[in-house]
Short mmCIF file of C-alpha atoms in Angstrom, two decimals:
data_model
loop_
_atom_site.label_atom_id
_atom_site.label_comp_id
_atom_site.label_asym_id
_atom_site.label_seq_id
_atom_site.Cartn_x
_atom_site.Cartn_y
_atom_site.Cartn_z
CA MET A 1 38.87 10.13 17.37
CA ASP A 2 41.08 10.80 14.66
CA SER A 3 40.06 7.39 12.93
CA VAL A 4 36.76 8.94 12.32
CA TYR A 5 37.37 11.47 10.30
CA SER A 6 40.00 12.57 8.05
CA ILE A 7 40.32 16.41 7.08
CA ASN A 8 42.74 15.60 3.85
CA ILE A 9 40.13 13.28 2.51
CA GLU A 10 37.28 15.73 2.98
CA ARG A 11 39.49 18.50 1.30
CA ALA A 12 39.92 15.84 -1.43
CA VAL A 13 36.27 15.14 -2.20
CA LEU A 14 35.67 18.68 -2.16
CA SER A 15 38.51 19.70 -4.45
CA SER A 16 37.06 16.93 -7.01
CA VAL A 17 34.21 18.56 -7.04
CA LEU A 18 35.59 21.61 -8.06
CA PHE A 19 37.58 20.60 -10.36
CA ASN A 20 35.07 17.78 -12.10
CA PRO A 21 31.33 19.46 -11.04
CA GLU A 22 29.73 16.67 -12.70
CA GLU A 23 30.94 14.24 -9.90
CA ILE A 24 28.36 15.66 -7.95
CA GLU A 25 25.58 13.66 -8.85
CA ASP A 26 27.11 10.20 -7.84
CA ILE A 27 28.15 12.05 -4.20
CA LEU A 28 24.96 13.18 -3.54
CA GLY A 29 23.41 9.77 -3.66
CA VAL A 30 25.86 8.96 -0.63
CA LEU A 31 26.86 12.19 1.49
CA LYS A 32 25.08 15.06 3.19
CA PRO A 33 26.82 18.02 4.27
CA LYS A 34 26.61 16.84 8.03
CA ASP A 35 28.56 13.79 7.08
CA PHE A 36 31.71 15.89 6.79
CA TYR A 37 33.26 16.33 10.17
CA LEU A 38 34.61 20.07 9.87
CA PRO A 39 32.13 22.65 9.81
CA ALA A 40 33.50 24.81 7.04
CA HIS A 41 33.03 21.84 4.91
CA GLN A 42 29.60 21.10 5.63
CA LYS A 43 29.13 24.83 4.78
CA ILE A 44 31.06 24.50 1.40
CA PHE A 45 29.66 21.60 0.35
CA ASP A 46 25.89 22.80 1.29
CA VAL A 47 26.68 25.65 -0.88
CA MET A 48 27.90 23.32 -3.72
CA MET A 49 24.68 21.35 -3.30
CA LYS A 50 22.33 24.56 -3.89
CA LEU A 51 24.28 25.76 -6.87
CA HIS A 52 24.08 22.50 -8.57
CA SER A 53 20.14 22.32 -7.45
CA ASP A 54 19.94 26.19 -9.14
CA ASP A 55 21.77 24.60 -12.26
CA MET A 56 24.76 26.99 -11.66
CA PRO A 57 28.32 26.29 -11.80
CA ILE A 58 30.11 25.26 -9.17
CA ASP A 59 33.55 26.92 -9.09
CA GLU A 60 35.21 29.19 -6.80
CA GLU A 61 33.46 32.24 -7.91
CA PHE A 62 30.03 31.63 -7.20
CA ILE A 63 31.09 29.40 -3.95
CA ARG A 64 32.78 32.74 -2.54
CA LYS A 65 29.42 34.75 -3.68
CA ARG A 66 27.16 32.34 -1.34
CA ILE A 67 29.56 31.42 1.51
CA ASP A 68 29.45 33.92 4.69
CA SER A 69 33.18 34.64 5.01
CA LYS A 70 32.34 34.12 9.04
CA ASP A 71 31.91 30.42 8.36
CA VAL A 72 34.47 29.51 6.33
CA ASP A 73 37.76 31.16 6.66
CA ASP A 74 39.51 32.06 3.35
CA SER A 75 42.39 29.79 3.95
CA ILE A 76 40.35 26.49 4.06
CA LEU A 77 39.10 27.50 0.59
CA LEU A 78 42.31 27.96 -0.33
CA GLU A 79 43.70 24.44 0.64
CA ILE A 80 40.63 23.17 -1.35
CA LEU A 81 41.95 24.74 -4.36
CA SER A 82 45.25 23.47 -4.34
CA ALA A 83 44.55 20.34 -3.35
CA ASN A 84 45.54 17.56 -5.64
CA PRO A 85 43.17 16.08 -7.72
CA ILE A 86 42.20 12.42 -7.22
CA THR A 87 41.10 9.47 -9.44
CA ASN A 88 38.67 7.16 -7.66
CA THR A 89 36.43 9.78 -5.51
CA LEU A 90 33.96 7.39 -4.69
CA ALA A 91 36.45 5.42 -2.45
CA TYR A 92 37.07 8.60 -0.60
CA VAL A 93 33.20 9.33 -0.34
CA ARG A 94 32.81 5.98 1.23
CA GLU A 95 35.64 7.04 3.94
CA ILE A 96 33.67 10.17 4.81
CA LYS A 97 30.40 8.53 5.01
CA ASP A 98 32.16 5.63 7.11
CA GLY A 99 33.76 8.31 9.53
CA ALA A 100 30.35 10.05 9.96
CA VAL A 101 28.19 6.98 10.92
CA LYS A 102 30.55 6.20 13.61
CA ARG A 103 30.80 9.38 15.15
CA GLU A 104 26.72 8.78 15.02
CA LEU A 105 27.44 5.67 17.09
CA THR A 106 30.02 7.10 19.36
CA THR A 107 26.97 9.93 20.25
CA LEU A 108 24.54 7.40 20.77
CA ALA A 109 26.43 5.60 23.30
CA THR A 110 26.62 8.93 25.23
CA THR A 111 22.55 9.15 24.80
CA ILE A 112 22.71 5.58 26.20
CA LYS A 113 24.19 6.26 29.16
CA LYS A 114 22.24 9.69 29.38
CA VAL A 115 18.96 8.10 29.34
CA SER A 116 19.74 5.11 31.48
CA LEU A 117 20.93 7.23 34.26
CA GLU A 118 18.02 9.43 34.33
CA ASP A 119 15.38 8.10 36.89
CA GLU A 120 12.25 9.71 35.34
CA VAL A 121 12.78 7.79 32.29
CA THR A 122 11.31 4.02 32.15
CA ALA A 123 13.31 1.40 30.89
CA ASN A 124 11.10 1.12 27.88
CA ASP A 125 11.16 4.40 27.27
CA ALA A 126 14.82 4.60 27.43
CA LEU A 127 14.98 1.62 24.86
CA ASP A 128 12.58 3.46 22.43
CA VAL A 129 14.75 6.29 22.30
CA VAL A 130 17.88 3.98 21.79
CA GLN A 131 15.81 1.67 19.23
CA GLY A 132 14.97 4.96 17.19
CA GLU A 133 18.06 6.82 17.25
CA LEU A 134 19.70 3.61 15.85
CA TYR A 135 17.23 3.46 13.23
CA LYS A 136 17.85 6.96 12.01
CA ILE A 137 21.51 6.22 11.84
CA SER A 138 20.61 2.83 9.98
CA THR A 139 18.52 4.20 7.36
CA ASP A 140 20.59 7.14 6.94
CA SER A 141 23.89 5.28 6.36
CA ALA A 142 22.00 2.93 4.16
CA THR A 143 23.58 3.61 0.50
CA SER A 144 23.06 2.49 -2.98
CA GLU A 145 25.16 2.23 -6.09
CA LEU A 146 23.67 3.22 -9.43
CA LYS A 147 23.46 0.11 -11.60
CA ASP A 148 24.10 -0.07 -15.44
CA MET A 149 22.27 -1.60 -17.88
CA GLU A 150 24.47 -4.97 -18.01
CA VAL A 151 23.61 -5.77 -14.38
CA ILE A 152 20.12 -4.92 -14.59
CA THR A 153 19.38 -7.09 -17.64
CA GLY A 154 21.85 -9.60 -16.26
CA ASP A 155 19.46 -9.71 -12.87
CA THR A 156 16.31 -9.49 -14.97
CA LEU A 157 17.08 -12.79 -16.96
CA SER A 158 18.11 -14.49 -13.87
CA TYR A 159 14.65 -13.50 -12.13
CA ILE A 160 13.06 -14.75 -15.66
CA LYS A 161 14.68 -18.20 -15.70
CA LYS A 162 13.55 -18.81 -11.91
CA MET A 163 10.10 -18.05 -12.84
CA LYS A 164 10.67 -20.64 -15.74
CA GLU A 165 12.00 -23.38 -13.21
CA MET A 166 8.89 -22.93 -11.22
CA GLY A 167 6.94 -24.24 -14.13
CA ASN A 168 4.92 -21.14 -14.68
CA LYS A 169 2.68 -21.54 -11.33
CA HIS A 170 1.02 -18.35 -10.65
CA LEU A 171 1.75 -18.88 -6.71
CA ILE A 172 5.33 -17.09 -6.68
CA GLY A 173 5.10 -15.43 -3.19
CA GLU A 174 3.74 -16.50 0.11
CA THR A 175 0.09 -17.81 -0.13
CA THR A 176 -2.82 -15.81 0.51
CA GLY A 177 -4.93 -18.91 1.60
CA PHE A 178 -7.18 -18.39 -1.60
CA TYR A 179 -7.03 -19.40 -5.12
CA ASP A 180 -8.26 -17.08 -6.95
CA LEU A 181 -6.56 -14.17 -4.73
CA ASP A 182 -3.31 -16.02 -5.18
CA LYS A 183 -3.83 -16.03 -8.99
CA ARG A 184 -4.71 -12.38 -9.16
CA THR A 185 -1.52 -11.61 -6.92
CA THR A 186 1.04 -14.31 -7.26
CA GLY A 187 0.77 -14.02 -3.54
CA PHE A 188 2.21 -11.70 -1.11
CA ASN A 189 6.08 -11.29 -2.18
CA GLU A 190 9.02 -10.39 -0.40
CA GLY A 191 9.11 -6.76 0.85
CA ASP A 192 5.36 -6.23 -0.12
CA LEU A 193 3.69 -3.83 2.16
CA ILE A 194 0.03 -5.64 1.92
CA ILE A 195 -2.74 -3.06 3.60
CA ILE A 196 -6.04 -4.93 4.26
CA ALA A 197 -9.09 -2.32 5.09
CA ALA A 198 -12.36 -2.58 6.10
CA ARG A 199 -15.41 -1.06 7.96
CA PRO A 200 -15.93 -2.90 11.68
CA ALA A 201 -17.71 -6.57 11.34
CA MET A 202 -16.71 -7.05 7.79
CA GLY A 203 -14.38 -9.93 8.93
CA LYS A 204 -10.91 -8.25 8.29
CA THR A 205 -9.38 -10.09 11.39
CA ALA A 206 -11.18 -13.18 10.45
CA LEU A 207 -9.49 -12.99 6.69
CA VAL A 208 -5.95 -12.28 8.27
CA LEU A 209 -6.20 -15.04 10.71
CA ASN A 210 -7.25 -17.58 7.49
CA MET A 211 -4.00 -16.22 5.78
CA ALA A 212 -2.08 -16.61 9.01
CA LEU A 213 -3.18 -20.75 9.27
CA LYS A 214 -2.86 -21.00 5.71
CA ASN A 215 1.15 -20.29 6.08
CA VAL A 216 1.80 -21.85 8.97
CA GLU A 217 0.24 -25.32 7.65
CA ALA A 218 2.70 -24.65 5.22
CA ASN A 219 5.56 -25.20 7.68
CA LYS A 220 6.01 -20.89 7.58
CA GLY A 221 6.87 -18.97 10.16
CA VAL A 222 4.00 -16.01 11.00
CA ILE A 223 4.69 -13.04 13.50
CA PHE A 224 1.01 -11.60 14.55
CA PHE A 225 1.04 -8.33 16.27
CA SER A 226 -2.91 -8.24 17.73
CA LEU A 227 -3.38 -4.83 19.35
CA GLU A 228 -6.78 -5.28 19.95
CA MET A 229 -7.72 -9.17 20.79
CA PRO A 230 -5.88 -11.27 23.35
CA ALA A 231 -3.95 -14.32 21.74
CA GLU A 232 -6.45 -16.50 23.29
CA GLN A 233 -9.25 -14.68 21.38
CA LEU A 234 -7.42 -15.11 18.17
CA MET A 235 -6.59 -19.09 18.79
CA LEU A 236 -10.14 -20.05 19.22
CA ARG A 237 -10.88 -18.05 16.01
CA MET A 238 -8.01 -20.07 14.39
CA LEU A 239 -9.20 -23.47 15.84
CA ALA A 240 -13.31 -22.48 14.34
CA ALA A 241 -11.58 -22.48 11.23
CA LYS A 242 -9.17 -25.43 11.19
CA THR A 243 -11.72 -28.03 12.84
CA SER A 244 -14.67 -26.65 11.46
CA ILE A 245 -15.99 -26.24 15.04
CA PRO A 246 -18.43 -23.52 15.55
CA LEU A 247 -16.89 -20.62 17.38
CA GLN A 248 -19.81 -20.49 20.07
CA ASN A 249 -19.55 -24.21 20.99
CA LEU A 250 -15.49 -23.91 21.44
CA ARG A 251 -16.44 -20.70 23.70
CA LYS A 252 -18.43 -22.88 25.79
CA GLY A 253 -16.69 -26.14 25.41
CA ASP A 254 -19.72 -27.50 24.32
CA MET A 255 -18.52 -30.57 21.79
CA ASP A 256 -19.55 -33.96 21.37
CA ASP A 257 -16.76 -36.83 21.16
CA ASN A 258 -16.03 -36.24 17.74
CA GLN A 259 -15.42 -32.73 17.82
CA TRP A 260 -13.00 -32.94 21.26
CA SER A 261 -10.84 -35.55 19.10
CA ASN A 262 -10.54 -33.18 15.98
CA LEU A 263 -9.61 -30.22 18.50
CA THR A 264 -7.05 -32.56 19.99
CA ALA A 265 -5.61 -33.35 16.90
CA ALA A 266 -5.70 -29.64 16.21
CA PHE A 267 -3.83 -28.82 19.00
CA ASP A 268 -0.96 -31.15 18.51
CA ASP A 269 -0.66 -30.35 14.91
CA LEU A 270 -0.40 -26.25 15.87
CA ASN A 271 2.08 -27.19 18.43
CA THR A 272 4.67 -27.97 15.89
CA LYS A 273 4.36 -24.93 13.92
CA LYS A 274 5.71 -21.34 14.02
CA LEU A 275 3.10 -19.12 15.03
CA PHE A 276 4.02 -15.98 17.23
CA VAL A 277 1.68 -13.81 18.72
CA ASP A 278 2.21 -10.45 20.43
CA ASP A 279 -1.18 -8.98 22.10
CA GLY A 280 0.45 -6.63 24.35
CA GLY A 281 -1.89 -4.03 22.94
CA SER A 282 0.55 -1.44 22.52
CA ILE A 283 3.53 -1.09 20.43
CA ASN A 284 5.37 1.37 18.06
CA ILE A 285 7.43 1.04 14.92
CA ASN A 286 10.66 0.69 16.65
CA GLN A 287 9.96 -1.96 19.23
CA LEU A 288 7.93 -3.80 16.42
CA ARG A 289 10.97 -4.11 14.07
CA ALA A 290 13.09 -4.86 17.00
CA ARG A 291 10.72 -8.01 17.97
CA VAL A 292 10.45 -9.04 14.08
CA ARG A 293 14.67 -8.84 13.86
CA LYS A 294 14.99 -10.72 16.81
CA LEU A 295 12.56 -13.73 15.94
CA ALA A 296 14.06 -13.37 12.21
CA GLN A 297 17.40 -14.23 13.53
CA ASN A 298 16.94 -17.55 14.52
CA GLU A 299 16.62 -19.59 10.94
CA ASP A 300 14.31 -22.34 12.66
CA ASN A 301 11.35 -19.68 12.89
CA LYS A 302 11.37 -19.66 9.09
CA ILE A 303 9.84 -16.42 9.53
CA SER A 304 8.05 -15.55 6.17
CA LEU A 305 5.07 -13.47 7.25
CA VAL A 306 3.99 -10.72 9.80
CA ILE A 307 0.47 -9.20 10.31
CA ILE A 308 -0.31 -6.13 12.47
CA ASP A 309 -3.87 -6.02 13.61
CA TYR A 310 -4.28 -2.96 13.45
CA LEU A 311 -2.39 0.04 11.96
CA GLN A 312 -4.14 3.03 13.70
CA LEU A 313 -3.83 1.05 17.24
CA MET A 314 0.29 1.73 16.79
CA GLN A 315 1.80 4.32 18.79
CA GLY A 316 3.95 7.11 17.42
CA VAL A 317 7.44 7.94 18.27
CA GLY A 318 8.16 11.46 19.56
CA ASN A 319 5.70 14.54 19.65
CA LYS A 320 4.13 14.66 16.33
CA ASP A 321 0.63 14.87 14.83
CA ARG A 322 -1.42 11.83 14.19
CA HIS A 323 -0.93 12.38 10.13
CA GLN A 324 2.68 12.40 10.53
CA GLU A 325 2.82 9.51 12.89
CA VAL A 326 0.82 7.15 10.74
CA SER A 327 3.11 8.56 7.73
CA ASP A 328 6.24 7.38 9.64
CA ILE A 329 4.52 3.83 10.77
CA SER A 330 3.37 2.92 7.44
CA ARG A 331 7.09 4.29 5.69
CA GLY A 332 8.72 1.97 8.86
CA LEU A 333 6.87 -1.02 7.98
CA LYS A 334 7.42 -0.81 4.34
CA MET A 335 11.46 -0.30 4.75
CA LEU A 336 11.32 -3.06 7.39
CA ALA A 337 9.42 -5.47 4.59
CA ARG A 338 11.92 -4.37 2.06
CA GLU A 339 14.67 -5.29 4.72
CA MET A 340 13.62 -8.80 5.75
CA LYS A 341 12.66 -9.61 2.57
CA ILE A 342 9.27 -10.86 3.33
CA PRO A 343 5.47 -9.55 2.81
CA ILE A 344 4.00 -7.40 6.03
CA ILE A 345 0.19 -7.27 6.03
CA ALA A 346 -1.40 -4.51 8.18
CA LEU A 347 -4.80 -4.12 8.81
CA SER A 348 -6.59 -0.64 8.73
CA GLN A 349 -9.54 1.21 9.51
CA LEU A 350 -12.13 3.01 7.04
CA ASN A 351 -13.48 6.60 7.62
CA ARG A 352 -17.03 6.35 7.97
CA GLY A 353 -18.12 8.74 5.48
CA LEU A 354 -18.57 5.56 3.16
CA GLU A 355 -21.43 4.65 5.34
CA ASN A 356 -23.52 7.66 4.10
CA ARG A 357 -23.28 6.15 0.24
CA PRO A 358 -25.38 4.39 -1.68
CA ASP A 359 -22.67 1.91 -2.58
CA LYS A 360 -20.79 1.43 0.57
CA ARG A 361 -17.77 -0.69 -1.52
CA PRO A 362 -14.83 1.08 -0.01
CA MET A 363 -12.18 2.60 -2.25
CA LEU A 364 -8.61 4.23 -1.53
CA SER A 365 -9.92 7.40 -0.62
CA ASP A 366 -11.83 5.96 2.37
CA LEU A 367 -8.53 4.59 3.79
CA ARG A 368 -7.85 6.74 7.38
CA GLU A 369 -5.13 9.10 6.90
CA SER A 370 -5.01 7.81 3.65
CA GLY A 371 -2.00 9.86 1.64
CA ALA A 372 0.84 8.36 3.35
CA ILE A 373 -0.79 4.54 3.32
CA GLU A 374 -1.98 4.74 -0.19
CA GLN A 375 1.76 6.00 -1.14
CA ASP A 376 3.47 3.24 0.87
CA ALA A 377 1.54 0.09 0.30
CA ASP A 378 2.19 -2.14 -2.57
CA ILE A 379 -1.39 -3.99 -2.49
CA ILE A 380 -4.64 -2.65 -0.63
CA MET A 381 -7.25 -4.75 -0.34
CA PHE A 382 -10.54 -3.85 1.06
CA VAL A 383 -12.86 -6.54 2.61
CA TYR A 384 -16.68 -5.76 1.78
CA ARG A 385 -20.02 -8.04 2.42
CA ASP A 386 -23.38 -6.75 1.22
CA ASP A 387 -25.42 -8.83 3.56
CA VAL A 388 -23.68 -7.01 6.96
CA TYR A 389 -25.44 -3.55 5.30
CA LYS A 390 -28.55 -5.23 4.39
CA GLU A 391 -29.47 -6.81 7.32
CA ARG A 392 -28.56 -3.65 9.20
CA ASP A 393 -31.14 -1.77 6.71
CA GLU A 394 -33.71 -4.01 7.67
CA ALA A 395 -33.38 -3.71 11.14
CA ARG A 396 -33.84 0.07 11.04
CA LYS A 397 -36.38 -0.25 8.53
CA GLU A 398 -38.34 -2.86 11.20
CA LYS A 399 -37.58 -0.45 13.87
CA GLU A 400 -39.19 2.34 12.33
CA ALA A 401 -42.19 0.67 11.56
CA LYS A 402 -42.53 -0.60 14.76
CA ASP A 403 -42.26 2.81 16.22
CA LYS A 404 -45.07 4.10 14.14
CA GLY A 405 -47.25 1.19 15.15
CA GLU A 406 -46.85 -0.02 11.73
CA GLU A 407 -46.10 -4.02 11.01
CA TYR A 408 -43.17 -4.74 8.57
CA LYS A 409 -41.98 -7.94 6.98
CA SER A 410 -38.50 -8.11 6.35
CA THR A 411 -37.31 -10.32 3.39
CA PHE A 412 -33.70 -10.84 4.42
CA VAL A 413 -32.58 -14.12 5.20
CA ASN A 414 -29.82 -14.43 8.31
CA LYS A 415 -27.14 -17.00 5.60
CA PRO A 416 -25.00 -18.89 7.60
CA VAL A 417 -22.88 -18.92 4.65
CA GLU A 418 -22.30 -14.97 3.07
CA GLU A 419 -20.97 -13.89 0.06
CA ALA A 420 -17.97 -11.69 0.26
CA GLU A 421 -15.96 -9.30 -1.60
CA ILE A 422 -11.97 -8.73 -1.93
CA ILE A 423 -11.55 -5.76 -3.62
CA ILE A 424 -8.07 -4.95 -4.61
CA GLY A 425 -8.22 -1.30 -5.06
CA LYS A 426 -4.16 -1.12 -5.71
CA GLN A 427 -1.79 -3.29 -6.55
CA ARG A 428 1.88 -2.16 -8.00
CA ASN A 429 2.95 -4.95 -9.93
CA GLY A 430 -0.53 -6.49 -11.01
CA PRO A 431 -4.27 -5.77 -11.79
CA ILE A 432 -6.88 -4.35 -9.48
CA GLY A 433 -10.55 -5.85 -9.40
CA THR A 434 -12.46 -8.25 -7.10
CA VAL A 435 -12.18 -11.79 -5.99
CA LYS A 436 -15.22 -13.02 -4.14
CA LEU A 437 -15.08 -15.64 -1.52
CA ASP A 438 -17.59 -17.17 0.68
CA PHE A 439 -17.66 -16.50 4.60
CA GLN A 440 -18.73 -19.04 6.93
CA LYS A 441 -19.83 -17.31 10.29
CA GLN A 442 -20.07 -19.51 12.43
CA LEU A 443 -16.64 -20.75 11.61
CA THR A 444 -15.52 -17.15 11.13
CA ARG A 445 -13.90 -18.67 8.21
CA PHE A 446 -13.18 -17.32 4.66
CA ILE A 447 -12.98 -20.18 1.65
CA ASP A 448 -12.75 -19.82 -2.04
CA LYS A 449 -16.63 -19.98 -3.74
CA GLU A 450 -17.35 -23.44 -5.11
CA ASN A 451 -17.45 -22.20 -8.65
CA SER A 452 -13.58 -21.03 -8.17
CA ASN A 453 -11.28 -22.29 -11.06
CA GLU A 454 -11.36 -25.65 -8.98
CA ALA A 455 -7.31 -26.05 -9.07
CA PRO A 456 -5.83 -26.30 -5.85
CA ILE A 457 -2.87 -24.24 -4.54
CA GLU A 458 0.17 -25.99 -5.21
CA VAL A 459 1.72 -26.24 -1.67
CA VAL A 460 1.85 -29.27 0.70
CA PHE A 461 0.52 -29.19 4.26
CA GLU A 462 -0.04 -31.56 6.82
CA SER A 463 -3.11 -33.66 7.87
CA VAL A 464 -5.03 -32.54 10.64
CA VAL A 465 -5.60 -35.64 12.00
CA ASP A 466 -2.75 -37.33 11.20
CA THR A 467 0.60 -35.22 11.85
CA ASN A 468 2.73 -37.89 10.73
CA LYS A 469 1.17 -38.13 7.38
CA GLU A 470 1.95 -35.74 4.51
CA THR A 471 -0.76 -35.08 1.78
CA GLN A 472 -2.04 -32.29 -0.68
CA ILE A 473 -5.21 -30.74 0.24
CA ASP A 474 -7.49 -28.70 -1.37
CA VAL A 475 -7.22 -24.87 0.00
CA PRO A 476 -10.72 -24.50 1.05
CA ASP A 477 -10.37 -28.13 3.55
CA ILE A 478 -8.27 -26.18 5.30
CA LEU A 479 -9.80 -23.20 6.37
#
């Protein structure tokens, strides 16, 4: 156990703070009281932190005033006061942190043995406990050094040069699948948490399936966690969007020879793509993180995007109230996106309160358990189709008239293609606003509007019909 702590190093760091109190600023970015092995050292460092927080001097007199002699023997404090000053304090600090992490891993090893031998705990529950504890250790041990201006300006200049080499293209990250949306967002960028929210029947699952299809067509790897719909149903929707065969025809197998041929070609093409679907219907943040890491470890999978449908169906870890659970899930997804350096899209429900407003276009306050989600997300988008509400409203008026024995002539026309609004309610690194798309109902497919800014996304996709030939296709032709 000697290798995971050193009383002399702990004493030297505490002594360094006493001799140079300004050093505590750097140390606080790395160490917590529990990182010290000796309980008395934990107490002393905790008092130092509180004195610093209260803007009080960190010296022998103030420490003695605040510390309980029952917790800290006077001889320990004297040893710290008499320790020789050190020059490279941060090197000593890292040694303490390293020992603290190793001790936590040793404790985790005991926990693993304990939960593995308990008959009443299932293997999945045991894995959840272990993954949760390991996640706490890994996040707690993560430290970051302060960057000086020379480093920051150097990194920024490298970024600007990289963007210039791209020829000032508006698409920097992974494509959203739509020209105007890419232009508005520069695509979904690494480390981004994107929330796409809507009321039921607006087509949010269809939208992210279109996004997934566009990325796998570009030979990117996509992981889709479907907590509500089985993989086969997702694939039917994706095939409808890819082949332009109506979804109902696909479900019934009602197709002519040409459609069967297109379907076969679509299957052949998709079989070469990297789309991974988890439709288990129940998952928590620890399980999701483990599965993403496992797939991403294989570089051949080219994992570039993760989609969760939808956030409120994810399970919490531990006995917490639902708001805290959602907060933990949201924070966990954001940290995973940053760790893996990929964008993560999570669908979300909206409160039904907006149904009572004359204008039913969603806003940030409509997000269910909105506080944590709104804080963690880099981009929040809402899917809105006005015709959905018009159709409902007309159906209600028709029923009310019928109940009164009156006639009512509805003026609503059920169009095969409806206008959809993608409302960007938050964008950390860009403008908010609305992008209009067309929604082809029979194909569950969103496409760019015909009056869009014309230019196709500069991404090369493989042809659906001839998988041996590469060609550049206009974005709407894929979805």
